[in-house]
Amino acid sequence: PIPHQLGEVTMLKYLWLYDNKLTGSVPTQLGQLHNLDLLNIHSNELIGTVPNEVCNISSLTAFVADCNNEIVCGCCTECY
């Protein structure tokens, strides 16, 4: 799973979790990353809906995910 503690690293600008075989859902705590510019969660085994808290990060300019039947992402800038 994506550790919810990553939400505590508030100065984080780039979070590249590409191809790590991560499972579970995207934690709402990632919405605390108010400086985040890029989030890449593509090529994992995540499920569920990306939380609004993550979609509402105003600094987020690039969000890459697997937009398939397993994960729903209404705010992704790139879907695979």
PDB file of N, CA, C and O in Angstrom:
ATOM      1  N   PRO A   1       0.818  -1.212   0.000  1.00  0.00           N
ATOM      2  CA  PRO A   1       0.000   0.000   0.000  1.00  0.00           C
ATOM      3  C   PRO A   1       0.857   1.271   0.000  1.00  0.00           C
ATOM      4  O   PRO A   1       2.002   1.250   0.410  1.00  0.00           O
ATOM      5  N   ILE A   2       0.247   2.361  -0.439  1.00  0.00           N
ATOM      6  CA  ILE A   2       0.911   3.663  -0.328  1.00  0.00           C
ATOM      7  C   ILE A   2       0.829   4.078   1.142  1.00  0.00           C
ATOM      8  O   ILE A   2      -0.264   4.178   1.689  1.00  0.00           O
ATOM      9  N   PRO A   3       1.963   4.303   1.798  1.00  0.00           N
ATOM     10  CA  PRO A   3       1.934   4.674   3.216  1.00  0.00           C
ATOM     11  C   PRO A   3       1.235   6.026   3.424  1.00  0.00           C
ATOM     12  O   PRO A   3       1.574   7.009   2.768  1.00  0.00           O
ATOM     13  N   HIS A   4       0.250   6.058   4.310  1.00  0.00           N
ATOM     14  CA  HIS A   4      -0.460   7.309   4.569  1.00  0.00           C
ATOM     15  C   HIS A   4       0.457   8.351   5.200  1.00  0.00           C
ATOM     16  O   HIS A   4       0.210   9.550   5.110  1.00  0.00           O
ATOM     17  N   GLN A   5       1.573   7.924   5.779  1.00  0.00           N
ATOM     18  CA  GLN A   5       2.528   8.842   6.392  1.00  0.00           C
ATOM     19  C   GLN A   5       3.187   9.762   5.376  1.00  0.00           C
ATOM     20  O   GLN A   5       3.750  10.793   5.737  1.00  0.00           O
ATOM     21  N   LEU A   6       3.124   9.410   4.090  1.00  0.00           N
ATOM     22  CA  LEU A   6       3.681  10.301   3.061  1.00  0.00           C
ATOM     23  C   LEU A   6       3.008  11.666   3.102  1.00  0.00           C
ATOM     24  O   LEU A   6       3.601  12.666   2.715  1.00  0.00           O
ATOM     25  N   GLY A   7       1.786  11.728   3.588  1.00  0.00           N
ATOM     26  CA  GLY A   7       1.078  12.994   3.717  1.00  0.00           C
ATOM     27  C   GLY A   7       1.735  13.952   4.694  1.00  0.00           C
ATOM     28  O   GLY A   7       1.451  15.153   4.691  1.00  0.00           O
ATOM     29  N   GLU A   8       2.624  13.442   5.535  1.00  0.00           N
ATOM     30  CA  GLU A   8       3.325  14.270   6.515  1.00  0.00           C
ATOM     31  C   GLU A   8       4.559  14.950   5.929  1.00  0.00           C
ATOM     32  O   GLU A   8       5.136  15.836   6.551  1.00  0.00           O
ATOM     33  N   VAL A   9       4.963  14.562   4.740  1.00  0.00           N
ATOM     34  CA  VAL A   9       6.139  15.135   4.085  1.00  0.00           C
ATOM     35  C   VAL A   9       5.654  16.327   3.251  1.00  0.00           C
ATOM     36  O   VAL A   9       5.668  16.302   2.025  1.00  0.00           O
ATOM     37  N   THR A  10       5.229  17.370   3.921  1.00  0.00           N
ATOM     38  CA  THR A  10       4.483  18.455   3.290  1.00  0.00           C
ATOM     39  C   THR A  10       5.286  19.286   2.307  1.00  0.00           C
ATOM     40  O   THR A  10       4.697  19.992   1.494  1.00  0.00           O
ATOM     41  N   MET A  11       6.580  19.234   2.326  1.00  0.00           N
ATOM     42  CA  MET A  11       7.393  19.999   1.379  1.00  0.00           C
ATOM     43  C   MET A  11       7.656  19.228   0.086  1.00  0.00           C
ATOM     44  O   MET A  11       8.289  19.744  -0.819  1.00  0.00           O
ATOM     45  N   LEU A  12       7.139  18.025   0.001  1.00  0.00           N
ATOM     46  CA  LEU A  12       7.351  17.171  -1.163  1.00  0.00           C
ATOM     47  C   LEU A  12       6.772  17.812  -2.420  1.00  0.00           C
ATOM     48  O   LEU A  12       5.643  18.294  -2.421  1.00  0.00           O
ATOM     49  N   LYS A  13       7.557  17.848  -3.496  1.00  0.00           N
ATOM     50  CA  LYS A  13       7.107  18.432  -4.760  1.00  0.00           C
ATOM     51  C   LYS A  13       6.830  17.372  -5.820  1.00  0.00           C
ATOM     52  O   LYS A  13       5.977  17.564  -6.669  1.00  0.00           O
ATOM     53  N   TYR A  14       7.568  16.265  -5.782  1.00  0.00           N
ATOM     54  CA  TYR A  14       7.429  15.211  -6.783  1.00  0.00           C
ATOM     55  C   TYR A  14       7.313  13.867  -6.074  1.00  0.00           C
ATOM     56  O   TYR A  14       8.174  13.521  -5.275  1.00  0.00           O
ATOM     57  N   LEU A  15       6.269  13.142  -6.380  1.00  0.00           N
ATOM     58  CA  LEU A  15       6.081  11.816  -5.805  1.00  0.00           C
ATOM     59  C   LEU A  15       5.900  10.831  -6.956  1.00  0.00           C
ATOM     60  O   LEU A  15       4.871  10.813  -7.627  1.00  0.00           O
ATOM     61  N   TRP A  16       6.928  10.058  -7.203  1.00  0.00           N
ATOM     62  CA  TRP A  16       6.998   9.145  -8.340  1.00  0.00           C
ATOM     63  C   TRP A  16       6.934   7.724  -7.790  1.00  0.00           C
ATOM     64  O   TRP A  16       7.939   7.180  -7.340  1.00  0.00           O
ATOM     65  N   LEU A  17       5.738   7.131  -7.821  1.00  0.00           N
ATOM     66  CA  LEU A  17       5.537   5.783  -7.297  1.00  0.00           C
ATOM     67  C   LEU A  17       5.280   4.781  -8.418  1.00  0.00           C
ATOM     68  O   LEU A  17       4.663   3.744  -8.213  1.00  0.00           O
ATOM     69  N   TYR A  18       5.758   5.085  -9.593  1.00  0.00           N
ATOM     70  CA  TYR A  18       5.564   4.287 -10.798  1.00  0.00           C
ATOM     71  C   TYR A  18       6.112   2.870 -10.636  1.00  0.00           C
ATOM     72  O   TYR A  18       7.234   2.671 -10.162  1.00  0.00           O
ATOM     73  N   ASP A  19       5.302   1.873 -11.022  1.00  0.00           N
ATOM     74  CA  ASP A  19       5.727   0.477 -11.150  1.00  0.00           C
ATOM     75  C   ASP A  19       6.355  -0.088  -9.878  1.00  0.00           C
ATOM     76  O   ASP A  19       7.471  -0.593  -9.891  1.00  0.00           O
ATOM     77  N   ASN A  20       5.624  -0.004  -8.775  1.00  0.00           N
ATOM     78  CA  ASN A  20       6.103  -0.546  -7.506  1.00  0.00           C
ATOM     79  C   ASN A  20       5.236  -1.667  -6.958  1.00  0.00           C
ATOM     80  O   ASN A  20       5.399  -2.071  -5.818  1.00  0.00           O
ATOM     81  N   LYS A  21       4.292  -2.136  -7.753  1.00  0.00           N
ATOM     82  CA  LYS A  21       3.389  -3.223  -7.335  1.00  0.00           C
ATOM     83  C   LYS A  21       2.591  -2.842  -6.087  1.00  0.00           C
ATOM     84  O   LYS A  21       2.266  -3.696  -5.261  1.00  0.00           O
ATOM     85  N   LEU A  22       2.284  -1.544  -5.934  1.00  0.00           N
ATOM     86  CA  LEU A  22       1.514  -1.081  -4.790  1.00  0.00           C
ATOM     87  C   LEU A  22       0.070  -1.538  -4.911  1.00  0.00           C
ATOM     88  O   LEU A  22      -0.492  -1.574  -6.003  1.00  0.00           O
ATOM     89  N   THR A  23      -0.524  -1.893  -3.787  1.00  0.00           N
ATOM     90  CA  THR A  23      -1.917  -2.347  -3.753  1.00  0.00           C
ATOM     91  C   THR A  23      -2.721  -1.440  -2.831  1.00  0.00           C
ATOM     92  O   THR A  23      -2.165  -0.576  -2.158  1.00  0.00           O
ATOM     93  N   GLY A  24      -4.005  -1.664  -2.789  1.00  0.00           N
ATOM     94  CA  GLY A  24      -4.874  -0.877  -1.917  1.00  0.00           C
ATOM     95  C   GLY A  24      -5.368   0.374  -2.619  1.00  0.00           C
ATOM     96  O   GLY A  24      -5.417   0.438  -3.848  1.00  0.00           O
ATOM     97  N   SER A  25      -5.723   1.376  -1.841  1.00  0.00           N
ATOM     98  CA  SER A  25      -6.275   2.607  -2.397  1.00  0.00           C
ATOM     99  C   SER A  25      -5.323   3.779  -2.163  1.00  0.00           C
ATOM    100  O   SER A  25      -4.359   3.672  -1.408  1.00  0.00           O
ATOM    101  N   VAL A  26      -5.623   4.890  -2.821  1.00  0.00           N
ATOM    102  CA  VAL A  26      -4.828   6.114  -2.638  1.00  0.00           C
ATOM    103  C   VAL A  26      -5.276   6.751  -1.323  1.00  0.00           C
ATOM    104  O   VAL A  26      -6.464   7.064  -1.163  1.00  0.00           O
ATOM    105  N   PRO A  27      -4.375   6.942  -0.369  1.00  0.00           N
ATOM    106  CA  PRO A  27      -4.778   7.488   0.930  1.00  0.00           C
ATOM    107  C   PRO A  27      -5.163   8.972   0.849  1.00  0.00           C
ATOM    108  O   PRO A  27      -4.541   9.746   0.129  1.00  0.00           O
ATOM    109  N   THR A  28      -6.191   9.342   1.589  1.00  0.00           N
ATOM    110  CA  THR A  28      -6.629  10.741   1.621  1.00  0.00           C
ATOM    111  C   THR A  28      -5.543  11.657   2.164  1.00  0.00           C
ATOM    112  O   THR A  28      -5.503  12.834   1.831  1.00  0.00           O
ATOM    113  N   GLN A  29      -4.644  11.127   2.980  1.00  0.00           N
ATOM    114  CA  GLN A  29      -3.577  11.930   3.574  1.00  0.00           C
ATOM    115  C   GLN A  29      -2.661  12.565   2.531  1.00  0.00           C
ATOM    116  O   GLN A  29      -2.010  13.569   2.806  1.00  0.00           O
ATOM    117  N   LEU A  30      -2.611  11.998   1.316  1.00  0.00           N
ATOM    118  CA  LEU A  30      -1.797  12.617   0.272  1.00  0.00           C
ATOM    119  C   LEU A  30      -2.327  13.997  -0.082  1.00  0.00           C
ATOM    120  O   LEU A  30      -1.607  14.826  -0.634  1.00  0.00           O
ATOM    121  N   GLY A  31      -3.554  14.277   0.255  1.00  0.00           N
ATOM    122  CA  GLY A  31      -4.128  15.599   0.039  1.00  0.00           C
ATOM    123  C   GLY A  31      -3.481  16.686   0.885  1.00  0.00           C
ATOM    124  O   GLY A  31      -3.689  17.873   0.645  1.00  0.00           O
ATOM    125  N   GLN A  32      -2.683  16.309   1.868  1.00  0.00           N
ATOM    126  CA  GLN A  32      -1.959  17.269   2.709  1.00  0.00           C
ATOM    127  C   GLN A  32      -0.677  17.761   2.046  1.00  0.00           C
ATOM    128  O   GLN A  32       0.001  18.630   2.571  1.00  0.00           O
ATOM    129  N   LEU A  33      -0.353  17.212   0.887  1.00  0.00           N
ATOM    130  CA  LEU A  33       0.878  17.580   0.177  1.00  0.00           C
ATOM    131  C   LEU A  33       0.615  18.817  -0.687  1.00  0.00           C
ATOM    132  O   LEU A  33       0.548  18.754  -1.906  1.00  0.00           O
ATOM    133  N   HIS A  34       0.455  19.944  -0.047  1.00  0.00           N
ATOM    134  CA  HIS A  34       0.041  21.184  -0.714  1.00  0.00           C
ATOM    135  C   HIS A  34       1.094  21.761  -1.658  1.00  0.00           C
ATOM    136  O   HIS A  34       0.781  22.667  -2.431  1.00  0.00           O
ATOM    137  N   ASN A  35       2.321  21.264  -1.617  1.00  0.00           N
ATOM    138  CA  ASN A  35       3.375  21.724  -2.526  1.00  0.00           C
ATOM    139  C   ASN A  35       3.608  20.761  -3.678  1.00  0.00           C
ATOM    140  O   ASN A  35       4.490  20.995  -4.505  1.00  0.00           O
ATOM    141  N   LEU A  36       2.823  19.694  -3.735  1.00  0.00           N
ATOM    142  CA  LEU A  36       3.041  18.655  -4.724  1.00  0.00           C
ATOM    143  C   LEU A  36       2.757  19.165  -6.140  1.00  0.00           C
ATOM    144  O   LEU A  36       1.705  19.745  -6.404  1.00  0.00           O
ATOM    145  N   ASP A  37       3.708  18.957  -7.021  1.00  0.00           N
ATOM    146  CA  ASP A  37       3.593  19.378  -8.414  1.00  0.00           C
ATOM    147  C   ASP A  37       3.305  18.186  -9.326  1.00  0.00           C
ATOM    148  O   ASP A  37       2.562  18.300 -10.283  1.00  0.00           O
ATOM    149  N   LEU A  38       3.902  17.024  -9.026  1.00  0.00           N
ATOM    150  CA  LEU A  38       3.738  15.839  -9.855  1.00  0.00           C
ATOM    151  C   LEU A  38       3.463  14.625  -8.984  1.00  0.00           C
ATOM    152  O   LEU A  38       4.144  14.418  -7.978  1.00  0.00           O
ATOM    153  N   LEU A  39       2.470  13.853  -9.370  1.00  0.00           N
ATOM    154  CA  LEU A  39       2.157  12.589  -8.706  1.00  0.00           C
ATOM    155  C   LEU A  39       2.003  11.527  -9.781  1.00  0.00           C
ATOM    156  O   LEU A  39       1.195  11.665 -10.703  1.00  0.00           O
ATOM    157  N   ASN A  40       2.810  10.470  -9.694  1.00  0.00           N
ATOM    158  CA  ASN A  40       2.747   9.378 -10.657  1.00  0.00           C
ATOM    159  C   ASN A  40       2.524   8.077  -9.892  1.00  0.00           C
ATOM    160  O   ASN A  40       3.397   7.628  -9.150  1.00  0.00           O
ATOM    161  N   ILE A  41       1.338   7.493 -10.078  1.00  0.00           N
ATOM    162  CA  ILE A  41       1.017   6.214  -9.436  1.00  0.00           C
ATOM    163  C   ILE A  41       0.724   5.138 -10.485  1.00  0.00           C
ATOM    164  O   ILE A  41       0.131   4.111 -10.181  1.00  0.00           O
ATOM    165  N   HIS A  42       1.163   5.377 -11.707  1.00  0.00           N
ATOM    166  CA  HIS A  42       0.929   4.473 -12.836  1.00  0.00           C
ATOM    167  C   HIS A  42       1.642   3.134 -12.643  1.00  0.00           C
ATOM    168  O   HIS A  42       2.674   3.049 -12.000  1.00  0.00           O
ATOM    169  N   SER A  43       1.086   2.084 -13.215  1.00  0.00           N
ATOM    170  CA  SER A  43       1.663   0.731 -13.216  1.00  0.00           C
ATOM    171  C   SER A  43       1.778   0.144 -11.810  1.00  0.00           C
ATOM    172  O   SER A  43       2.813  -0.404 -11.425  1.00  0.00           O
ATOM    173  N   ASN A  44       0.714   0.285 -11.058  1.00  0.00           N
ATOM    174  CA  ASN A  44       0.595  -0.373  -9.767  1.00  0.00           C
ATOM    175  C   ASN A  44      -0.701  -1.183  -9.777  1.00  0.00           C
ATOM    176  O   ASN A  44      -1.323  -1.336 -10.824  1.00  0.00           O
ATOM    177  N   GLU A  45      -1.086  -1.694  -8.645  1.00  0.00           N
ATOM    178  CA  GLU A  45      -2.307  -2.492  -8.544  1.00  0.00           C
ATOM    179  C   GLU A  45      -3.285  -1.825  -7.589  1.00  0.00           C
ATOM    180  O   GLU A  45      -3.904  -2.478  -6.748  1.00  0.00           O
ATOM    181  N   LEU A  46      -3.443  -0.511  -7.738  1.00  0.00           N
ATOM    182  CA  LEU A  46      -4.308   0.262  -6.856  1.00  0.00           C
ATOM    183  C   LEU A  46      -5.764   0.126  -7.273  1.00  0.00           C
ATOM    184  O   LEU A  46      -6.059  -0.123  -8.443  1.00  0.00           O
ATOM    185  N   ILE A  47      -6.665   0.297  -6.309  1.00  0.00           N
ATOM    186  CA  ILE A  47      -8.096   0.181  -6.566  1.00  0.00           C
ATOM    187  C   ILE A  47      -8.833   1.354  -5.925  1.00  0.00           C
ATOM    188  O   ILE A  47      -8.263   2.080  -5.106  1.00  0.00           O
ATOM    189  N   GLY A  48     -10.078   1.537  -6.299  1.00  0.00           N
ATOM    190  CA  GLY A  48     -10.928   2.539  -5.672  1.00  0.00           C
ATOM    191  C   GLY A  48     -10.917   3.857  -6.426  1.00  0.00           C
ATOM    192  O   GLY A  48     -10.461   3.963  -7.558  1.00  0.00           O
ATOM    193  N   THR A  49     -11.419   4.879  -5.756  1.00  0.00           N
ATOM    194  CA  THR A  49     -11.518   6.220  -6.319  1.00  0.00           C
ATOM    195  C   THR A  49     -10.448   7.108  -5.709  1.00  0.00           C
ATOM    196  O   THR A  49     -10.222   7.064  -4.496  1.00  0.00           O
ATOM    197  N   VAL A  50      -9.797   7.906  -6.545  1.00  0.00           N
ATOM    198  CA  VAL A  50      -8.816   8.863  -6.026  1.00  0.00           C
ATOM    199  C   VAL A  50      -9.582   9.875  -5.169  1.00  0.00           C
ATOM    200  O   VAL A  50     -10.562  10.464  -5.633  1.00  0.00           O
ATOM    201  N   PRO A  51      -9.152  10.093  -3.920  1.00  0.00           N
ATOM    202  CA  PRO A  51      -9.880  10.989  -3.027  1.00  0.00           C
ATOM    203  C   PRO A  51      -9.895  12.441  -3.516  1.00  0.00           C
ATOM    204  O   PRO A  51      -8.939  12.907  -4.142  1.00  0.00           O
ATOM    205  N   ASN A  52     -10.983  13.131  -3.221  1.00  0.00           N
ATOM    206  CA  ASN A  52     -11.093  14.549  -3.561  1.00  0.00           C
ATOM    207  C   ASN A  52      -9.963  15.362  -2.947  1.00  0.00           C
ATOM    208  O   ASN A  52      -9.519  16.345  -3.530  1.00  0.00           O
ATOM    209  N   GLU A  53      -9.494  14.969  -1.781  1.00  0.00           N
ATOM    210  CA  GLU A  53      -8.401  15.681  -1.124  1.00  0.00           C
ATOM    211  C   GLU A  53      -7.168  15.733  -2.009  1.00  0.00           C
ATOM    212  O   GLU A  53      -6.439  16.720  -2.026  1.00  0.00           O
ATOM    213  N   VAL A  54      -6.933  14.663  -2.754  1.00  0.00           N
ATOM    214  CA  VAL A  54      -5.787  14.618  -3.669  1.00  0.00           C
ATOM    215  C   VAL A  54      -6.087  15.457  -4.911  1.00  0.00           C
ATOM    216  O   VAL A  54      -5.254  16.241  -5.366  1.00  0.00           O
ATOM    217  N   CYS A  55      -7.284  15.314  -5.436  1.00  0.00           N
ATOM    218  CA  CYS A  55      -7.668  16.081  -6.636  1.00  0.00           C
ATOM    219  C   CYS A  55      -7.665  17.584  -6.375  1.00  0.00           C
ATOM    220  O   CYS A  55      -7.478  18.372  -7.299  1.00  0.00           O
ATOM    221  N   ASN A  56      -7.860  17.994  -5.143  1.00  0.00           N
ATOM    222  CA  ASN A  56      -7.952  19.414  -4.801  1.00  0.00           C
ATOM    223  C   ASN A  56      -6.611  20.071  -4.490  1.00  0.00           C
ATOM    224  O   ASN A  56      -6.583  21.237  -4.080  1.00  0.00           O
ATOM    225  N   ILE A  57      -5.503  19.376  -4.667  1.00  0.00           N
ATOM    226  CA  ILE A  57      -4.185  19.986  -4.453  1.00  0.00           C
ATOM    227  C   ILE A  57      -3.967  21.008  -5.560  1.00  0.00           C
ATOM    228  O   ILE A  57      -3.812  20.659  -6.732  1.00  0.00           O
ATOM    229  N   SER A  58      -3.965  22.282  -5.205  1.00  0.00           N
ATOM    230  CA  SER A  58      -3.924  23.348  -6.219  1.00  0.00           C
ATOM    231  C   SER A  58      -2.599  23.403  -6.977  1.00  0.00           C
ATOM    232  O   SER A  58      -2.562  23.836  -8.129  1.00  0.00           O
ATOM    233  N   SER A  59      -1.513  22.954  -6.372  1.00  0.00           N
ATOM    234  CA  SER A  59      -0.206  23.011  -7.031  1.00  0.00           C
ATOM    235  C   SER A  59       0.021  21.839  -7.984  1.00  0.00           C
ATOM    236  O   SER A  59       0.975  21.839  -8.754  1.00  0.00           O
ATOM    237  N   LEU A  60      -0.857  20.842  -7.959  1.00  0.00           N
ATOM    238  CA  LEU A  60      -0.679  19.622  -8.751  1.00  0.00           C
ATOM    239  C   LEU A  60      -0.926  19.902 -10.235  1.00  0.00           C
ATOM    240  O   LEU A  60      -2.031  20.210 -10.650  1.00  0.00           O
ATOM    241  N   THR A  61       0.146  19.818 -11.020  1.00  0.00           N
ATOM    242  CA  THR A  61       0.030  20.086 -12.460  1.00  0.00           C
ATOM    243  C   THR A  61       0.072  18.815 -13.299  1.00  0.00           C
ATOM    244  O   THR A  61      -0.354  18.829 -14.448  1.00  0.00           O
ATOM    245  N   ALA A  62       0.591  17.727 -12.745  1.00  0.00           N
ATOM    246  CA  ALA A  62       0.659  16.458 -13.470  1.00  0.00           C
ATOM    247  C   ALA A  62       0.305  15.324 -12.519  1.00  0.00           C
ATOM    248  O   ALA A  62       0.898  15.182 -11.452  1.00  0.00           O
ATOM    249  N   PHE A  63      -0.673  14.536 -12.927  1.00  0.00           N
ATOM    250  CA  PHE A  63      -1.119  13.388 -12.140  1.00  0.00           C
ATOM    251  C   PHE A  63      -1.323  12.232 -13.107  1.00  0.00           C
ATOM    252  O   PHE A  63      -2.211  12.257 -13.953  1.00  0.00           O
ATOM    253  N   VAL A  64      -0.477  11.224 -12.987  1.00  0.00           N
ATOM    254  CA  VAL A  64      -0.468  10.081 -13.899  1.00  0.00           C
ATOM    255  C   VAL A  64      -0.915   8.834 -13.141  1.00  0.00           C
ATOM    256  O   VAL A  64      -0.387   8.535 -12.072  1.00  0.00           O
ATOM    257  N   ALA A  65      -1.899   8.123 -13.715  1.00  0.00           N
ATOM    258  CA  ALA A  65      -2.420   6.930 -13.043  1.00  0.00           C
ATOM    259  C   ALA A  65      -2.925   5.930 -14.057  1.00  0.00           C
ATOM    260  O   ALA A  65      -3.039   6.223 -15.248  1.00  0.00           O
ATOM    261  N   ASP A  66      -3.241   4.731 -13.568  1.00  0.00           N
ATOM    262  CA  ASP A  66      -3.916   3.714 -14.362  1.00  0.00           C
ATOM    263  C   ASP A  66      -5.408   3.985 -14.240  1.00  0.00           C
ATOM    264  O   ASP A  66      -5.995   3.712 -13.204  1.00  0.00           O
ATOM    265  N   CYS A  67      -5.996   4.554 -15.237  1.00  0.00           N
ATOM    266  CA  CYS A  67      -7.432   4.842 -15.206  1.00  0.00           C
ATOM    267  C   CYS A  67      -8.154   3.689 -15.887  1.00  0.00           C
ATOM    268  O   CYS A  67      -8.524   3.760 -17.053  1.00  0.00           O
ATOM    269  N   ASN A  68      -8.312   2.622 -15.138  1.00  0.00           N
ATOM    270  CA  ASN A  68      -8.947   1.425 -15.679  1.00  0.00           C
ATOM    271  C   ASN A  68     -10.170   1.098 -14.832  1.00  0.00           C
ATOM    272  O   ASN A  68     -10.673   1.946 -14.112  1.00  0.00           O
ATOM    273  N   ASN A  69     -10.617  -0.102 -14.895  1.00  0.00           N
ATOM    274  CA  ASN A  69     -11.788  -0.488 -14.116  1.00  0.00           C
ATOM    275  C   ASN A  69     -11.495  -0.611 -12.627  1.00  0.00           C
ATOM    276  O   ASN A  69     -12.417  -0.693 -11.824  1.00  0.00           O
ATOM    277  N   GLU A  70     -10.241  -0.625 -12.253  1.00  0.00           N
ATOM    278  CA  GLU A  70      -9.882  -0.809 -10.849  1.00  0.00           C
ATOM    279  C   GLU A  70      -9.740   0.515 -10.094  1.00  0.00           C
ATOM    280  O   GLU A  70      -9.950   0.559  -8.898  1.00  0.00           O
ATOM    281  N   ILE A  71      -9.342   1.569 -10.770  1.00  0.00           N
ATOM    282  CA  ILE A  71      -9.168   2.864 -10.118  1.00  0.00           C
ATOM    283  C   ILE A  71      -9.893   3.944 -10.923  1.00  0.00           C
ATOM    284  O   ILE A  71      -9.831   3.965 -12.140  1.00  0.00           O
ATOM    285  N   VAL A  72     -10.591   4.802 -10.215  1.00  0.00           N
ATOM    286  CA  VAL A  72     -11.326   5.886 -10.831  1.00  0.00           C
ATOM    287  C   VAL A  72     -10.609   7.186 -10.497  1.00  0.00           C
ATOM    288  O   VAL A  72     -10.387   7.499  -9.327  1.00  0.00           O
ATOM    289  N   CYS A  73     -10.233   7.916 -11.543  1.00  0.00           N
ATOM    290  CA  CYS A  73      -9.481   9.149 -11.328  1.00  0.00           C
ATOM    291  C   CYS A  73     -10.095  10.268 -12.175  1.00  0.00           C
ATOM    292  O   CYS A  73      -9.882  10.316 -13.375  1.00  0.00           O
ATOM    293  N   GLY A  74     -10.837  11.129 -11.536  1.00  0.00           N
ATOM    294  CA  GLY A  74     -11.471  12.221 -12.252  1.00  0.00           C
ATOM    295  C   GLY A  74     -10.574  13.411 -12.473  1.00  0.00           C
ATOM    296  O   GLY A  74     -10.925  14.327 -13.213  1.00  0.00           O
ATOM    297  N   CYS A  75      -9.405  13.421 -11.855  1.00  0.00           N
ATOM    298  CA  CYS A  75      -8.526  14.593 -11.959  1.00  0.00           C
ATOM    299  C   CYS A  75      -7.169  14.266 -12.558  1.00  0.00           C
ATOM    300  O   CYS A  75      -6.270  15.112 -12.565  1.00  0.00           O
ATOM    301  N   CYS A  76      -6.980  13.055 -13.063  1.00  0.00           N
ATOM    302  CA  CYS A  76      -5.698  12.682 -13.650  1.00  0.00           C
ATOM    303  C   CYS A  76      -5.443  13.461 -14.945  1.00  0.00           C
ATOM    304  O   CYS A  76      -6.353  13.672 -15.731  1.00  0.00           O
ATOM    305  N   THR A  77      -4.213  13.873 -15.134  1.00  0.00           N
ATOM    306  CA  THR A  77      -3.856  14.558 -16.357  1.00  0.00           C
ATOM    307  C   THR A  77      -3.423  13.580 -17.448  1.00  0.00           C
ATOM    308  O   THR A  77      -3.486  13.896 -18.624  1.00  0.00           O
ATOM    309  N   GLU A  78      -2.976  12.378 -17.048  1.00  0.00           N
ATOM    310  CA  GLU A  78      -2.624  11.318 -17.977  1.00  0.00           C
ATOM    311  C   GLU A  78      -3.128   9.985 -17.431  1.00  0.00           C
ATOM    312  O   GLU A  78      -2.901   9.674 -16.267  1.00  0.00           O
ATOM    313  N   CYS A  79      -3.800   9.232 -18.265  1.00  0.00           N
ATOM    314  CA  CYS A  79      -4.319   7.925 -17.883  1.00  0.00           C
ATOM    315  C   CYS A  79      -3.797   6.862 -18.834  1.00  0.00           C
ATOM    316  O   CYS A  79      -3.716   7.092 -20.029  1.00  0.00           O
ATOM    317  N   TYR A  80      -3.475   5.708 -18.264  1.00  0.00           N
ATOM    318  CA  TYR A  80      -2.999   4.590 -19.069  1.00  0.00           C
ATOM    319  C   TYR A  80      -3.844   3.370 -18.809  1.00  0.00           C
ATOM    320  O   TYR A  80      -4.477   3.238 -17.820  1.00  0.00           O
TER     321      TYR A  80
END
